[in-house]
């Protein structure tokens, strides 16, 4: 059933397709517990993903229009720290920092609050996504392109690049939720 293994196999569609085995991340709680937690809040996570596809590109567009030099430096520093991260946990922390720095550069407290909230609900599932060097490198490249568009004050480009970026993650999260859902169904069959 869902809790039988302390590792999880998932398939990722899209650019980095294939099957991956997830090793337990360096986080509190066993992988089983974290998988269960994510499976139970699948509806909420789905909404957080949909929300992010709407709001984050809009925030990137606003940031490109209104960012200050200091805010741009903050976004840039997060991107550099992410590129240099040594562990998955550190990588995720800087990934979060990057997205929040963009939100702050909008100068809009409602966007900052909304993006922070959405992120809180996503961290548990993002931690379960299979980590690979290729995935990290792609994320770093996408962040650099977004940073460049915000730096050059190109709102349209910033919006579109952010949309593509969050869409890639959304695809992986939806695939993961789907695989958890079918596991839960299997587990139920065994119980009855």
PDB file of C-alpha atoms in Angstrom, residues 31-168:
ATOM      1  CA  UNK A  31       8.961  10.088   4.016  1.00  0.00           C
ATOM      2  CA  UNK A  32       5.833   8.003   4.670  1.00  0.00           C
ATOM      3  CA  UNK A  33       4.415  10.673   6.918  1.00  0.00           C
ATOM      4  CA  UNK A  34       5.198  13.412   4.418  1.00  0.00           C
ATOM      5  CA  UNK A  35       3.682  11.438   1.547  1.00  0.00           C
ATOM      6  CA  UNK A  36       0.536  10.900   3.598  1.00  0.00           C
ATOM      7  CA  UNK A  37       0.378  14.585   4.483  1.00  0.00           C
ATOM      8  CA  UNK A  38       0.627  15.577   0.826  1.00  0.00           C
ATOM      9  CA  UNK A  39      -1.913  12.955  -0.262  1.00  0.00           C
ATOM     10  CA  UNK A  40      -4.388  14.242   2.327  1.00  0.00           C
ATOM     11  CA  UNK A  41      -4.037  17.862   1.244  1.00  0.00           C
ATOM     12  CA  UNK A  42      -4.052  17.123  -2.493  1.00  0.00           C
ATOM     13  CA  UNK A  43      -7.044  19.413  -3.090  1.00  0.00           C
ATOM     14  CA  UNK A  44      -5.404  22.338  -1.339  1.00  0.00           C
ATOM     15  CA  UNK A  45      -2.109  21.729  -3.146  1.00  0.00           C
ATOM     16  CA  UNK A  46      -3.925  21.626  -6.488  1.00  0.00           C
ATOM     17  CA  UNK A  47      -5.459  25.011  -5.718  1.00  0.00           C
ATOM     18  CA  UNK A  48      -2.072  26.408  -4.647  1.00  0.00           C
ATOM     19  CA  UNK A  49      -0.596  25.267  -7.983  1.00  0.00           C
ATOM     20  CA  UNK A  50      -3.435  26.832 -10.014  1.00  0.00           C
ATOM     21  CA  UNK A  51      -3.149  30.005  -7.951  1.00  0.00           C
ATOM     22  CA  UNK A  52       0.586  30.176  -8.570  1.00  0.00           C
ATOM     23  CA  UNK A  53       0.139  29.912 -12.360  1.00  0.00           C
ATOM     24  CA  UNK A  54      -2.081  33.013 -12.220  1.00  0.00           C
ATOM     25  CA  UNK A  55      -0.287  35.114  -9.622  1.00  0.00           C
ATOM     26  CA  UNK A  56       3.441  34.515 -10.050  1.00  0.00           C
ATOM     27  CA  UNK A  57       3.610  35.597 -13.713  1.00  0.00           C
ATOM     28  CA  UNK A  58       1.604  38.722 -12.813  1.00  0.00           C
ATOM     29  CA  UNK A  59       4.054  39.426  -9.976  1.00  0.00           C
ATOM     30  CA  UNK A  60       7.036  39.028 -12.319  1.00  0.00           C
ATOM     31  CA  UNK A  61       5.423  41.496 -14.723  1.00  0.00           C
ATOM     32  CA  UNK A  62       4.836  44.023 -11.921  1.00  0.00           C
ATOM     33  CA  UNK A  63       8.376  43.508 -10.582  1.00  0.00           C
ATOM     34  CA  UNK A  64       9.845  44.275 -14.024  1.00  0.00           C
ATOM     35  CA  UNK A  65       7.953  47.575 -13.987  1.00  0.00           C
ATOM     36  CA  UNK A  66       8.565  48.719 -10.444  1.00  0.00           C
ATOM     37  CA  UNK A  67      11.666  47.032  -9.005  1.00  0.00           C
ATOM     38  CA  UNK A  68      14.330  49.186  -7.381  1.00  0.00           C
ATOM     39  CA  UNK A  69      18.080  48.572  -7.742  1.00  0.00           C
ATOM     40  CA  UNK A  70      18.139  47.152  -4.218  1.00  0.00           C
ATOM     41  CA  UNK A  71      15.219  44.796  -4.910  1.00  0.00           C
ATOM     42  CA  UNK A  72      16.900  43.609  -8.099  1.00  0.00           C
ATOM     43  CA  UNK A  73      20.064  42.904  -6.087  1.00  0.00           C
ATOM     44  CA  UNK A  74      17.967  40.817  -3.682  1.00  0.00           C
ATOM     45  CA  UNK A  75      16.507  38.730  -6.521  1.00  0.00           C
ATOM     46  CA  UNK A  76      19.959  38.316  -8.024  1.00  0.00           C
ATOM     47  CA  UNK A  77      21.520  37.227  -4.709  1.00  0.00           C
ATOM     48  CA  UNK A  78      18.833  34.548  -4.236  1.00  0.00           C
ATOM     49  CA  UNK A  79      19.436  33.266  -7.785  1.00  0.00           C
ATOM     50  CA  UNK A  80      23.191  33.056  -7.134  1.00  0.00           C
ATOM     51  CA  UNK A  81      22.748  31.257  -3.814  1.00  0.00           C
ATOM     52  CA  UNK A  82      20.385  28.791  -5.453  1.00  0.00           C
ATOM     53  CA  UNK A  83      22.885  28.080  -8.240  1.00  0.00           C
ATOM     54  CA  UNK A  84      25.557  27.430  -5.590  1.00  0.00           C
ATOM     55  CA  UNK A  85      23.385  25.336  -3.249  1.00  0.00           C
ATOM     56  CA  UNK A  86      25.021  22.138  -2.035  1.00  0.00           C
ATOM     57  CA  UNK A  87      21.965  20.266  -0.741  1.00  0.00           C
ATOM     58  CA  UNK A  88      18.384  19.823  -1.912  1.00  0.00           C
ATOM     59  CA  UNK A  89      17.095  21.536   1.238  1.00  0.00           C
ATOM     60  CA  UNK A  90      19.329  24.548   0.616  1.00  0.00           C
ATOM     61  CA  UNK A  91      18.325  24.607  -3.050  1.00  0.00           C
ATOM     62  CA  UNK A  92      14.654  24.693  -2.077  1.00  0.00           C
ATOM     63  CA  UNK A  93      15.216  27.409   0.503  1.00  0.00           C
ATOM     64  CA  UNK A  94      16.891  29.659  -2.082  1.00  0.00           C
ATOM     65  CA  UNK A  95      14.249  28.788  -4.676  1.00  0.00           C
ATOM     66  CA  UNK A  96      11.648  30.074  -2.209  1.00  0.00           C
ATOM     67  CA  UNK A  97      13.788  33.155  -1.481  1.00  0.00           C
ATOM     68  CA  UNK A  98      13.961  33.938  -5.209  1.00  0.00           C
ATOM     69  CA  UNK A  99      10.187  33.848  -5.653  1.00  0.00           C
ATOM     70  CA  UNK A 100       9.597  35.935  -2.521  1.00  0.00           C
ATOM     71  CA  UNK A 101      12.209  38.490  -3.635  1.00  0.00           C
ATOM     72  CA  UNK A 102      10.310  38.897  -6.904  1.00  0.00           C
ATOM     73  CA  UNK A 103       7.073  39.327  -4.967  1.00  0.00           C
ATOM     74  CA  UNK A 104       8.688  42.018  -2.802  1.00  0.00           C
ATOM     75  CA  UNK A 105       9.953  43.832  -5.899  1.00  0.00           C
ATOM     76  CA  UNK A 106       6.340  44.427  -6.951  1.00  0.00           C
ATOM     77  CA  UNK A 107       6.031  46.839  -4.023  1.00  0.00           C
ATOM     78  CA  UNK A 108       2.595  45.323  -3.417  1.00  0.00           C
ATOM     79  CA  UNK A 109       1.972  43.886   0.050  1.00  0.00           C
ATOM     80  CA  UNK A 110      -1.011  41.859  -1.130  1.00  0.00           C
ATOM     81  CA  UNK A 111       1.060  40.061  -3.746  1.00  0.00           C
ATOM     82  CA  UNK A 112       3.823  39.421  -1.212  1.00  0.00           C
ATOM     83  CA  UNK A 113       1.361  37.982   1.293  1.00  0.00           C
ATOM     84  CA  UNK A 114      -0.428  35.886  -1.324  1.00  0.00           C
ATOM     85  CA  UNK A 115       2.764  34.409  -2.761  1.00  0.00           C
ATOM     86  CA  UNK A 116       4.102  33.635   0.731  1.00  0.00           C
ATOM     87  CA  UNK A 117       0.842  31.874   1.603  1.00  0.00           C
ATOM     88  CA  UNK A 118       0.801  29.847  -1.612  1.00  0.00           C
ATOM     89  CA  UNK A 119       4.408  28.865  -1.065  1.00  0.00           C
ATOM     90  CA  UNK A 120       3.751  27.638   2.473  1.00  0.00           C
ATOM     91  CA  UNK A 121       1.212  25.179   1.130  1.00  0.00           C
ATOM     92  CA  UNK A 122       3.540  24.017  -1.629  1.00  0.00           C
ATOM     93  CA  UNK A 123       6.749  23.395   0.298  1.00  0.00           C
ATOM     94  CA  UNK A 124       5.635  19.957   1.494  1.00  0.00           C
ATOM     95  CA  UNK A 125       4.968  18.708  -2.036  1.00  0.00           C
ATOM     96  CA  UNK A 126       7.987  20.459  -3.587  1.00  0.00           C
ATOM     97  CA  UNK A 127      10.165  18.586  -1.097  1.00  0.00           C
ATOM     98  CA  UNK A 128       8.805  15.292  -2.445  1.00  0.00           C
ATOM     99  CA  UNK A 129       9.584  16.042  -6.077  1.00  0.00           C
ATOM    100  CA  UNK A 130      12.469  13.973  -7.378  1.00  0.00           C
ATOM    101  CA  UNK A 131      15.664  15.968  -7.388  1.00  0.00           C
ATOM    102  CA  UNK A 132      18.134  15.580 -10.181  1.00  0.00           C
ATOM    103  CA  UNK A 133      21.083  17.638 -11.329  1.00  0.00           C
ATOM    104  CA  UNK A 134      19.310  18.235 -14.647  1.00  0.00           C
ATOM    105  CA  UNK A 135      16.219  19.515 -12.861  1.00  0.00           C
ATOM    106  CA  UNK A 136      18.314  21.874 -10.715  1.00  0.00           C
ATOM    107  CA  UNK A 137      20.224  23.195 -13.724  1.00  0.00           C
ATOM    108  CA  UNK A 138      17.009  23.832 -15.621  1.00  0.00           C
ATOM    109  CA  UNK A 139      15.524  25.720 -12.651  1.00  0.00           C
ATOM    110  CA  UNK A 140      18.671  27.811 -12.295  1.00  0.00           C
ATOM    111  CA  UNK A 141      18.590  28.706 -16.021  1.00  0.00           C
ATOM    112  CA  UNK A 142      14.917  29.651 -15.864  1.00  0.00           C
ATOM    113  CA  UNK A 143      15.507  31.824 -12.804  1.00  0.00           C
ATOM    114  CA  UNK A 144      18.397  33.572 -14.566  1.00  0.00           C
ATOM    115  CA  UNK A 145      16.193  34.342 -17.581  1.00  0.00           C
ATOM    116  CA  UNK A 146      13.467  35.768 -15.299  1.00  0.00           C
ATOM    117  CA  UNK A 147      16.072  37.819 -13.409  1.00  0.00           C
ATOM    118  CA  UNK A 148      17.389  39.186 -16.708  1.00  0.00           C
ATOM    119  CA  UNK A 149      13.909  40.248 -17.886  1.00  0.00           C
ATOM    120  CA  UNK A 150      13.161  41.928 -14.546  1.00  0.00           C
ATOM    121  CA  UNK A 151      16.583  43.608 -14.664  1.00  0.00           C
ATOM    122  CA  UNK A 152      15.972  44.971 -18.162  1.00  0.00           C
ATOM    123  CA  UNK A 153      12.458  46.086 -17.198  1.00  0.00           C
ATOM    124  CA  UNK A 154      10.751  43.863 -19.778  1.00  0.00           C
ATOM    125  CA  UNK A 155       7.337  43.167 -18.185  1.00  0.00           C
ATOM    126  CA  UNK A 156       5.987  40.967 -20.996  1.00  0.00           C
ATOM    127  CA  UNK A 157       9.067  38.757 -21.084  1.00  0.00           C
ATOM    128  CA  UNK A 158       9.174  38.516 -17.281  1.00  0.00           C
ATOM    129  CA  UNK A 159       5.537  37.406 -17.250  1.00  0.00           C
ATOM    130  CA  UNK A 160       5.955  34.770 -19.975  1.00  0.00           C
ATOM    131  CA  UNK A 161       9.198  33.336 -18.588  1.00  0.00           C
ATOM    132  CA  UNK A 162       7.693  33.035 -15.110  1.00  0.00           C
ATOM    133  CA  UNK A 163       4.596  31.385 -16.559  1.00  0.00           C
ATOM    134  CA  UNK A 164       6.697  28.735 -18.318  1.00  0.00           C
ATOM    135  CA  UNK A 165       8.731  28.235 -15.156  1.00  0.00           C
ATOM    136  CA  UNK A 166       5.811  27.663 -12.783  1.00  0.00           C
ATOM    137  CA  UNK A 167       4.015  25.563 -15.389  1.00  0.00           C
ATOM    138  CA  UNK A 168       6.929  23.112 -15.440  1.00  0.00           C
TER     139      UNK A 168
END
